[in-house]
Structure formats: C-alpha cells, structure tokens
PDB file of N, CA and C in Angstrom:
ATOM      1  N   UNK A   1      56.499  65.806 103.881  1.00  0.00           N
ATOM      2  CA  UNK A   1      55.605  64.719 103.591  1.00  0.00           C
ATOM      3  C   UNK A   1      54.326  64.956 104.413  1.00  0.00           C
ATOM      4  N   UNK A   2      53.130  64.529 103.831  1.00  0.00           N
ATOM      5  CA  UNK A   2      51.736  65.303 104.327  1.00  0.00           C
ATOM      6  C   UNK A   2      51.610  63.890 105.043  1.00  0.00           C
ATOM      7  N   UNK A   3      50.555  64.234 106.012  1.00  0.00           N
ATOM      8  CA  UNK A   3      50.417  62.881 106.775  1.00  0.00           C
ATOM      9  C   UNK A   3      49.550  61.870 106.108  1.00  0.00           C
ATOM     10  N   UNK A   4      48.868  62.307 105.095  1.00  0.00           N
ATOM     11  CA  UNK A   4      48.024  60.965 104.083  1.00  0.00           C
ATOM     12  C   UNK A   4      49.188  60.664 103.741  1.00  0.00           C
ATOM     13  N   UNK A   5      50.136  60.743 103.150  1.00  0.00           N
ATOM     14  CA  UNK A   5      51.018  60.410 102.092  1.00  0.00           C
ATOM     15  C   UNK A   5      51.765  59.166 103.143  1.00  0.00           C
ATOM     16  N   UNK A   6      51.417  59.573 104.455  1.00  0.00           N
ATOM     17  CA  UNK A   6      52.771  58.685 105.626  1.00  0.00           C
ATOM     18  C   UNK A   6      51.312  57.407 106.013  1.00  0.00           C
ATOM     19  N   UNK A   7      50.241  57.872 105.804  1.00  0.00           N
ATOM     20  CA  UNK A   7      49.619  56.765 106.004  1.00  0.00           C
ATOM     21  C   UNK A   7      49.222  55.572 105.091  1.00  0.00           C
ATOM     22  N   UNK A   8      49.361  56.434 103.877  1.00  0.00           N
ATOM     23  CA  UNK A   8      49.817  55.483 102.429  1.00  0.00           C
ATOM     24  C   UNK A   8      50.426  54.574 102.359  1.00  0.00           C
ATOM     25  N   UNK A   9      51.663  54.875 103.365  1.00  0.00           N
ATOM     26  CA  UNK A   9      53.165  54.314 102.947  1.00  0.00           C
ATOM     27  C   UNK A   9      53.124  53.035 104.285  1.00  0.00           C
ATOM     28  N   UNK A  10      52.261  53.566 105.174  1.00  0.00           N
ATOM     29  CA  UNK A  10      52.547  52.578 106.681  1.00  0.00           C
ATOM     30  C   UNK A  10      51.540  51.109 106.166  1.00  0.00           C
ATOM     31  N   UNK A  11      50.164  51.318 104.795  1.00  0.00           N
ATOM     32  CA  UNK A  11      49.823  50.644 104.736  1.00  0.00           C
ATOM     33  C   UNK A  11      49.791  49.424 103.895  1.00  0.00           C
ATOM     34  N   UNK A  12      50.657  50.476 102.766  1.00  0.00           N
ATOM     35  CA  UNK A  12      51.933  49.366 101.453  1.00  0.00           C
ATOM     36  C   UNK A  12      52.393  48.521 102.500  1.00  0.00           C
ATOM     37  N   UNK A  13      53.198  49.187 103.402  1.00  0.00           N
ATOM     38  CA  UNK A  13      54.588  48.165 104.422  1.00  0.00           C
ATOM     39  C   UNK A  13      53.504  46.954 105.138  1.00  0.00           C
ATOM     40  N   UNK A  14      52.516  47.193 105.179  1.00  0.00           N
ATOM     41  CA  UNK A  14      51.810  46.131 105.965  1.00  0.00           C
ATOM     42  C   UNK A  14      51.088  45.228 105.085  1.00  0.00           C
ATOM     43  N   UNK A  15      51.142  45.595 103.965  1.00  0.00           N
ATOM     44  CA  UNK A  15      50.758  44.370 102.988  1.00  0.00           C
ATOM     45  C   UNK A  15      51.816  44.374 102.699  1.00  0.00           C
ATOM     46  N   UNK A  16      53.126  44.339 102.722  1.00  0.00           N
ATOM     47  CA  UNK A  16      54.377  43.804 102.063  1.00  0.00           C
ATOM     48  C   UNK A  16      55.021  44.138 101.273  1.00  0.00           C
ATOM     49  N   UNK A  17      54.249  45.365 100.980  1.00  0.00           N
ATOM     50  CA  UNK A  17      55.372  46.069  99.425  1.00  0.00           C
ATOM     51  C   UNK A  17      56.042  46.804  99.947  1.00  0.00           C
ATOM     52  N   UNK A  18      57.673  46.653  99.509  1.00  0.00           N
ATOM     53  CA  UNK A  18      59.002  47.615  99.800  1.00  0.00           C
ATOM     54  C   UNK A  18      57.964  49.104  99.196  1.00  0.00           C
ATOM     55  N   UNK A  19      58.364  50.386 100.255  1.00  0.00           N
ATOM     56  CA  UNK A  19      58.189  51.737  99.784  1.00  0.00           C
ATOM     57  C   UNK A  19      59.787  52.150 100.278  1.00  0.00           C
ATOM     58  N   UNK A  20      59.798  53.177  98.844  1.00  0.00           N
ATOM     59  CA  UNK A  20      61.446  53.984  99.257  1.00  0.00           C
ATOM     60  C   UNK A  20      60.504  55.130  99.938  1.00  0.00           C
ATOM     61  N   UNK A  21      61.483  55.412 101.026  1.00  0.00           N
ATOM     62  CA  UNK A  21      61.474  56.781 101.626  1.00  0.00           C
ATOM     63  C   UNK A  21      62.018  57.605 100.902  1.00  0.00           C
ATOM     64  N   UNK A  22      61.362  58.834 101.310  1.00  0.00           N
ATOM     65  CA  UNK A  22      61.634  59.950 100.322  1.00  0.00           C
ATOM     66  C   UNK A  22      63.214  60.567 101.282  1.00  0.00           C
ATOM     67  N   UNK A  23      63.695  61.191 100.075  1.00  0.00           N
ATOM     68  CA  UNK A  23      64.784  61.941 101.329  1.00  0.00           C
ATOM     69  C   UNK A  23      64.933  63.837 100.896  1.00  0.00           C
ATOM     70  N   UNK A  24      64.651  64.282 101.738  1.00  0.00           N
ATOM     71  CA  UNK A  24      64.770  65.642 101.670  1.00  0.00           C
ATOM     72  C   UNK A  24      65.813  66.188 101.552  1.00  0.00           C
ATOM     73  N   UNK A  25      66.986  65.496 102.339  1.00  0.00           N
ATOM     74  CA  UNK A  25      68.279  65.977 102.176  1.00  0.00           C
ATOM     75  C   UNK A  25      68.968  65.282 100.897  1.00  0.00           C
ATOM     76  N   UNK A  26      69.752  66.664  99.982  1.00  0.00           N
ATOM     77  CA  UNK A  26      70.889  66.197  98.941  1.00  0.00           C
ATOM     78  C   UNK A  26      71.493  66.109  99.865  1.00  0.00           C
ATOM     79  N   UNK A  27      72.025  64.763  99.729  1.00  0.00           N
ATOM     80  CA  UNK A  27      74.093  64.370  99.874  1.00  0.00           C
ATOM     81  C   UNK A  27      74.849  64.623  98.985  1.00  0.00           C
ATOM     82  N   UNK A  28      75.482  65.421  98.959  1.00  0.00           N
ATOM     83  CA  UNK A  28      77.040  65.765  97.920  1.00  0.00           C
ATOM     84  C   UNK A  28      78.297  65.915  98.367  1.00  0.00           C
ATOM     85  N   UNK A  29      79.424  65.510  97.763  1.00  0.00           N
ATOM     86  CA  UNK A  29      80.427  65.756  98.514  1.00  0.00           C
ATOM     87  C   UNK A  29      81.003  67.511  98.957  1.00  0.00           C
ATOM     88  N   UNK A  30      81.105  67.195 100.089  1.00  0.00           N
ATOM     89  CA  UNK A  30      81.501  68.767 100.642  1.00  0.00           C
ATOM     90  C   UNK A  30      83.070  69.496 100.488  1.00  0.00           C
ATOM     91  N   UNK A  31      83.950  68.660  99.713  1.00  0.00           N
ATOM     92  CA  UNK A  31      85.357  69.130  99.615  1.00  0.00           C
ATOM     93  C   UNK A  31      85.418  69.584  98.192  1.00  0.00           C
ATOM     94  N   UNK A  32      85.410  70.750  97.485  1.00  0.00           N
ATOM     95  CA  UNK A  32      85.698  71.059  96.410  1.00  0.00           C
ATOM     96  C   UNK A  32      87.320  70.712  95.668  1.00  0.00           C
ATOM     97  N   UNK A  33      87.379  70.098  94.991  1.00  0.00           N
ATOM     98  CA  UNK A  33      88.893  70.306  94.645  1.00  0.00           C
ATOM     99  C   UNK A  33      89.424  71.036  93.916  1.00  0.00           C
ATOM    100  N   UNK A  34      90.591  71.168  94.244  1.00  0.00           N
ATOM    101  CA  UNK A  34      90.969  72.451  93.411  1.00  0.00           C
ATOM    102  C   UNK A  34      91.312  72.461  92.363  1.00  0.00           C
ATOM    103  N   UNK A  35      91.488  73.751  91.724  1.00  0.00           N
ATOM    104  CA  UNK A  35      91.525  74.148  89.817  1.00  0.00           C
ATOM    105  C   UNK A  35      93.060  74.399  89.980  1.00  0.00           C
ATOM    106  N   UNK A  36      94.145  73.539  89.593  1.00  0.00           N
ATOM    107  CA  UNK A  36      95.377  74.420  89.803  1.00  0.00           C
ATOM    108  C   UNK A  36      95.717  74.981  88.417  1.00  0.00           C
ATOM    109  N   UNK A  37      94.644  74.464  87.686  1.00  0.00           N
ATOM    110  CA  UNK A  37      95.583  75.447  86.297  1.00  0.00           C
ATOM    111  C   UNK A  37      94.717  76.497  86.410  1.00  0.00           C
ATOM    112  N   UNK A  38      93.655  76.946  87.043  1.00  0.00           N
ATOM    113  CA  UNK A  38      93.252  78.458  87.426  1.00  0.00           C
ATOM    114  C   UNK A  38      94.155  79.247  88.138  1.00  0.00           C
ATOM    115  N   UNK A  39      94.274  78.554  89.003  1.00  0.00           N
ATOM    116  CA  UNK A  39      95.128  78.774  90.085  1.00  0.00           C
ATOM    117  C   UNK A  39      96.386  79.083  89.587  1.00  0.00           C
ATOM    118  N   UNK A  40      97.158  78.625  88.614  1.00  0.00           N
ATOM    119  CA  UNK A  40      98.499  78.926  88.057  1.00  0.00           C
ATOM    120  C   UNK A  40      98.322  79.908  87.135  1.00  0.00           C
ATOM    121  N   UNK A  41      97.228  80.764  86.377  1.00  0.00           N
ATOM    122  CA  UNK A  41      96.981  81.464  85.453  1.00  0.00           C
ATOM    123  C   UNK A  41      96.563  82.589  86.700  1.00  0.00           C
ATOM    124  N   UNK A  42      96.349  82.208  87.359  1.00  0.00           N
ATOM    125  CA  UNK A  42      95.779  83.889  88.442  1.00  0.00           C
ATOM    126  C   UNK A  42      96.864  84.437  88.752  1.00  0.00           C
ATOM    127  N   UNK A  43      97.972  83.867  89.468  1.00  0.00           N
ATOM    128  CA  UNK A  43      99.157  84.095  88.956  1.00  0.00           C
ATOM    129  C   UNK A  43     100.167  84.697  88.722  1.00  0.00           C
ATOM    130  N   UNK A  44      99.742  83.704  87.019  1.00  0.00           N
ATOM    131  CA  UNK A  44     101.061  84.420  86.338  1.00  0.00           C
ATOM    132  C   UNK A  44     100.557  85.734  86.319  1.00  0.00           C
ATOM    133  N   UNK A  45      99.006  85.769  85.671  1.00  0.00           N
ATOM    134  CA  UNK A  45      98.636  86.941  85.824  1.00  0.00           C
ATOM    135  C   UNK A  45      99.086  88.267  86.755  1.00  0.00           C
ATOM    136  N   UNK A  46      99.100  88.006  87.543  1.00  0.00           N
ATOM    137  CA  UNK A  46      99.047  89.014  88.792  1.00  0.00           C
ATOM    138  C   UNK A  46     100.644  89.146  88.546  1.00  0.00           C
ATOM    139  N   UNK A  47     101.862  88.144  88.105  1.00  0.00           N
ATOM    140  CA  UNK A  47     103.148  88.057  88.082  1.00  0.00           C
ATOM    141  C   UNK A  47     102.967  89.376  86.849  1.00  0.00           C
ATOM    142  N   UNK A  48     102.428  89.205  85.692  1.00  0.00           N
ATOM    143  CA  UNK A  48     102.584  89.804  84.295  1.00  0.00           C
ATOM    144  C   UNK A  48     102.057  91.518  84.837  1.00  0.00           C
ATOM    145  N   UNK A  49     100.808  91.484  85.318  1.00  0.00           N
ATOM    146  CA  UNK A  49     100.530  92.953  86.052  1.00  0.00           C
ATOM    147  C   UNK A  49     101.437  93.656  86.540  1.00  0.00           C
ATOM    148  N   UNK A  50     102.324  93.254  87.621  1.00  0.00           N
ATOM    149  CA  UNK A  50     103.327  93.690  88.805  1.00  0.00           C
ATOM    150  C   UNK A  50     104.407  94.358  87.902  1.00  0.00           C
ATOM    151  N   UNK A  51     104.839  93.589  87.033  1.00  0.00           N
ATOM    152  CA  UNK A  51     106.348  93.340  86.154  1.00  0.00           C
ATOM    153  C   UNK A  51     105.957  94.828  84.731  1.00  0.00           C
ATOM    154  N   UNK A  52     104.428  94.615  84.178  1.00  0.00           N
ATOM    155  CA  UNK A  52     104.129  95.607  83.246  1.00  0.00           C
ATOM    156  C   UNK A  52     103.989  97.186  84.324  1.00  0.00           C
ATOM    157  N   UNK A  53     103.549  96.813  85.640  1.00  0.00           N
ATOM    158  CA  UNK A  53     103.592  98.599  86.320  1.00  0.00           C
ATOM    159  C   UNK A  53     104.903  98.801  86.477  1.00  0.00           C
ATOM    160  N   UNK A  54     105.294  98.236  87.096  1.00  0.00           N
ATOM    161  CA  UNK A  54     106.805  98.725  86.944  1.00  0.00           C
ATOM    162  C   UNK A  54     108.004  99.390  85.551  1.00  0.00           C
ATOM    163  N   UNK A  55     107.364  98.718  84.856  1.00  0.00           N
ATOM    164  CA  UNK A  55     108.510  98.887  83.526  1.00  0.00           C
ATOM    165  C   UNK A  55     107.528 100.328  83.146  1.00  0.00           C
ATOM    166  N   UNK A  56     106.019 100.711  83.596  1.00  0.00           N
ATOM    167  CA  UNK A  56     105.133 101.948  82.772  1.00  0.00           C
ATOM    168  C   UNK A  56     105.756 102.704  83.602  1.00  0.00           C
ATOM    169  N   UNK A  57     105.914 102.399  84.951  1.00  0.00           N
ATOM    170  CA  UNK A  57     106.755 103.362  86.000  1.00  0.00           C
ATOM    171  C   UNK A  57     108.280 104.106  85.894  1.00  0.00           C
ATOM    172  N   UNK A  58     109.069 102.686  85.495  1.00  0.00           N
ATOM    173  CA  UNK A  58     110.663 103.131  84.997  1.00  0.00           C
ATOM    174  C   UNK A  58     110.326 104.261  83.592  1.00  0.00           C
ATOM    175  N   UNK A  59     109.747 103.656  82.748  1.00  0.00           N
ATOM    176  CA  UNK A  59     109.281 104.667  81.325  1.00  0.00           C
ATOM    177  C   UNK A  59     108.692 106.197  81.973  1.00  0.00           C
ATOM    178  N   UNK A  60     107.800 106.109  82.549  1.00  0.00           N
ATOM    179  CA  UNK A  60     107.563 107.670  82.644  1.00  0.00           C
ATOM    180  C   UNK A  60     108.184 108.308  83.548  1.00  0.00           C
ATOM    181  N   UNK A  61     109.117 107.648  84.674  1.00  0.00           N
ATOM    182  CA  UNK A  61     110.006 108.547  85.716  1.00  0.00           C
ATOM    183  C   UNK A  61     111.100 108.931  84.684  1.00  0.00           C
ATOM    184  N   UNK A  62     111.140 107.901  83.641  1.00  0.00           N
ATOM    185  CA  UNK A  62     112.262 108.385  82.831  1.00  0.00           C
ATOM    186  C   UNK A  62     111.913 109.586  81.626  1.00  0.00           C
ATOM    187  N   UNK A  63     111.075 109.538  81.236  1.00  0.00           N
ATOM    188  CA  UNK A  63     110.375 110.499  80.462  1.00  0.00           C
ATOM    189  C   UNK A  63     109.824 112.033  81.034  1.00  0.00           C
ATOM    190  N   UNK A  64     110.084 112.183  82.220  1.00  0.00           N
ATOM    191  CA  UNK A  64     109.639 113.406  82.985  1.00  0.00           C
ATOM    192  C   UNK A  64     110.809 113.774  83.700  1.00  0.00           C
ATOM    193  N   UNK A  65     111.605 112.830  83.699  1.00  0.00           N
ATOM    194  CA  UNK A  65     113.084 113.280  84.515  1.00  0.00           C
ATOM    195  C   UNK A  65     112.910 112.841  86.083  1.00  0.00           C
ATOM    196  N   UNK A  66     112.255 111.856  86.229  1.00  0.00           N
ATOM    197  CA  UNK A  66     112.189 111.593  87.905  1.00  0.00           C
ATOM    198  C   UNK A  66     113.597 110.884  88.013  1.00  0.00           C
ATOM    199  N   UNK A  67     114.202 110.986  89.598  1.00  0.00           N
ATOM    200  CA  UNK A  67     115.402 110.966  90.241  1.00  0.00           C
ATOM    201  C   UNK A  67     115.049 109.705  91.337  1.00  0.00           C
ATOM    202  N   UNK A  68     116.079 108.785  91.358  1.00  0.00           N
ATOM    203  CA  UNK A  68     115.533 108.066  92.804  1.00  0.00           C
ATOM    204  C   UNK A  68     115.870 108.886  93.682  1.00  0.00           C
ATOM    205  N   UNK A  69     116.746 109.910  93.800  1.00  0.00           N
ATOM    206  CA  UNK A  69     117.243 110.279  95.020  1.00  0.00           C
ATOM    207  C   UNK A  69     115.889 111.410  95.553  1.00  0.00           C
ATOM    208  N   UNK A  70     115.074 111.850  94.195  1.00  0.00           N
ATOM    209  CA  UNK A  70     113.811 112.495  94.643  1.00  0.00           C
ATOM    210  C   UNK A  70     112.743 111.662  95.487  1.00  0.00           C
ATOM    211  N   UNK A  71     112.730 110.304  95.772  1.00  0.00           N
ATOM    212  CA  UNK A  71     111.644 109.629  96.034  1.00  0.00           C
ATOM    213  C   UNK A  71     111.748 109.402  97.779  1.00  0.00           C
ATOM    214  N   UNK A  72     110.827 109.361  98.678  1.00  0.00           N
ATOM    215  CA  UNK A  72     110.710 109.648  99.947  1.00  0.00           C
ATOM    216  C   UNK A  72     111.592 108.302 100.470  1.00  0.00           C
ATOM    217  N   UNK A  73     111.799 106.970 100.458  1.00  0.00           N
ATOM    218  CA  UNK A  73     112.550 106.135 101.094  1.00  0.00           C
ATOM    219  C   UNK A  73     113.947 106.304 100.618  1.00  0.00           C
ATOM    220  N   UNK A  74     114.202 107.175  99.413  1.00  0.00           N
ATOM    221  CA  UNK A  74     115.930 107.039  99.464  1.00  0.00           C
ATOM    222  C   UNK A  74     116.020 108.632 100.100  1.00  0.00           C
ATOM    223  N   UNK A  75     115.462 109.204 100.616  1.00  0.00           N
ATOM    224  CA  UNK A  75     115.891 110.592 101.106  1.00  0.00           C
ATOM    225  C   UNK A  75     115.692 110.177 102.472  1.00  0.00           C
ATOM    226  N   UNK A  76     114.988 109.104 102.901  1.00  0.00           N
ATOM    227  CA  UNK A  76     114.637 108.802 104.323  1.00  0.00           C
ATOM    228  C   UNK A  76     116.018 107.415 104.862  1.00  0.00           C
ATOM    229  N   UNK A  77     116.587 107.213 103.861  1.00  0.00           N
ATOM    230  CA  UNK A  77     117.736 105.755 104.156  1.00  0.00           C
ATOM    231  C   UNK A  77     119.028 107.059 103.893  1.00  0.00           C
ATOM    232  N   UNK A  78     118.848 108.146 103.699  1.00  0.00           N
ATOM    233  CA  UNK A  78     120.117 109.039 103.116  1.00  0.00           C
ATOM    234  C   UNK A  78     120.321 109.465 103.999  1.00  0.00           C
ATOM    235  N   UNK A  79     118.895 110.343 105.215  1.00  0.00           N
ATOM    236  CA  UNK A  79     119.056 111.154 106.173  1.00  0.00           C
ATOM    237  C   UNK A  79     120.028 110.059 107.142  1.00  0.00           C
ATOM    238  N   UNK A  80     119.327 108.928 107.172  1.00  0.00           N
ATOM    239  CA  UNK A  80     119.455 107.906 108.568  1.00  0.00           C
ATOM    240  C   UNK A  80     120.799 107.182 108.164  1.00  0.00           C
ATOM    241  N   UNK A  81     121.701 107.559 107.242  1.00  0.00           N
ATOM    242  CA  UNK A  81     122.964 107.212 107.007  1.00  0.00           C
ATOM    243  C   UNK A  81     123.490 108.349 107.533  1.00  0.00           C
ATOM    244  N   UNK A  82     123.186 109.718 107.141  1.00  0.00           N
ATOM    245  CA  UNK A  82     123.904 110.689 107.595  1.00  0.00           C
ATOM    246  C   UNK A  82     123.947 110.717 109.605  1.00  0.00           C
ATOM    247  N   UNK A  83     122.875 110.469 110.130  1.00  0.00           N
ATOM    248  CA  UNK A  83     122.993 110.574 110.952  1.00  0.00           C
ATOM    249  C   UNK A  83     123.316 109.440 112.421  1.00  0.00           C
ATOM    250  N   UNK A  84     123.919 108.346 111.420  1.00  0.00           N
ATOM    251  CA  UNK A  84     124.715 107.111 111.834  1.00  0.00           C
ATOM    252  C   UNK A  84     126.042 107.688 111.819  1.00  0.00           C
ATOM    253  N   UNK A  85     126.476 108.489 110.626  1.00  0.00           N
ATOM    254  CA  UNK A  85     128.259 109.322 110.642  1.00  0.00           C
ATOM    255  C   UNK A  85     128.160 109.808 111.437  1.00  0.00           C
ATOM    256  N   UNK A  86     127.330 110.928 111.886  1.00  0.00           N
ATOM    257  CA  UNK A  86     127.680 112.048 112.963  1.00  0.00           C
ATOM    258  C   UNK A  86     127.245 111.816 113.989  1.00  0.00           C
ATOM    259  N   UNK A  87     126.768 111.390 114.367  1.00  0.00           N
ATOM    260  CA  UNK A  87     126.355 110.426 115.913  1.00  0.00           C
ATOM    261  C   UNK A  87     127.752 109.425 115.934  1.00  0.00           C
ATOM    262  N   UNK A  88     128.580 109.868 117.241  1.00  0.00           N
ATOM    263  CA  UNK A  88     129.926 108.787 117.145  1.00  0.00           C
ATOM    264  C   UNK A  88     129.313 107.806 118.107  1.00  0.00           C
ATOM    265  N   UNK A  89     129.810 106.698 118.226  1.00  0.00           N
ATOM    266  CA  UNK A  89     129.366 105.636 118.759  1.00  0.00           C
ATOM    267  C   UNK A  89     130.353 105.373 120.238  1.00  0.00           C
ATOM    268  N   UNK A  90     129.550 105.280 121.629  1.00  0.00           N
ATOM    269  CA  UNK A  90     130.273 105.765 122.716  1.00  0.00           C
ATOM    270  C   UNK A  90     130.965 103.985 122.839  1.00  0.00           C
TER     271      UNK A  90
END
C-alpha cells in the first residue's frame, strides 16, 4: 500500500466512513485431506505390478530351465545347513 493510498484511507476514517483494509495475506486452510480412493488405487496398483513380475519371472525361469537350487540364497541357506551338520555342537 503506497502512502497516498494510507492517507486516503486515514481521511475517509475521520469523516466517518467505514474503509476495509486491504489484506495481503491469503488465509487458507493448511491441512490437505486426504484422497483415499487414490490412495487405495496406488496400491492395488503397486499390489498388481509385484504379483505380474513375479508370475513373468516363474514363466521365463521356467522357459530357460532356471533351478531354485541355481539361485544365490538357496545355495547360501544349503551351504549354512551343511555346515550346522558338520560342526558338532560342544
């Protein structure tokens, strides 16, 4: 606000006429609420993604001949069984 504009306004108020103040600041509410049917579609989504890699995964380990026993955590839970037998327990 320019200072004519504030001396405008000081001299309405002194002859008696209501002036609104201007306000610079928006007030809005600051809590967004939430979207839960976005929120339930992100999701399933992400549920439907997880569930389709897996089944493209079972299909082509099966189509190329992959083995679980080829894959690094069952050769790594196989070793560490074997070497729970032969380690006797004092």
């Amino acid at each position: 606000m320019s200072l004519w504009e504030k001396w405008e306004r000081e001299k309405l108020r002194k002859q008696g006429i209501q002036v609104e103040e201007p306000r610079d600041v928006d007030i809005r509410p600051t809590r967004v609420r939430n979207n839960y049917r976005q929120q339930a579609w992100i999701i399933a989504g992400v549920v439907f993604i997880c569930v389709v890699a897996v089944i493209v995964t079972l299909t082509l380990g099966n189509l190329l001949g992959w083995r679980w026993s080829d894959t690094y955590i069952v050769r790594f839970f196989a070793t560490k069984a074997v070497q729970r037998e032969i380690v006797p327990n004092p």
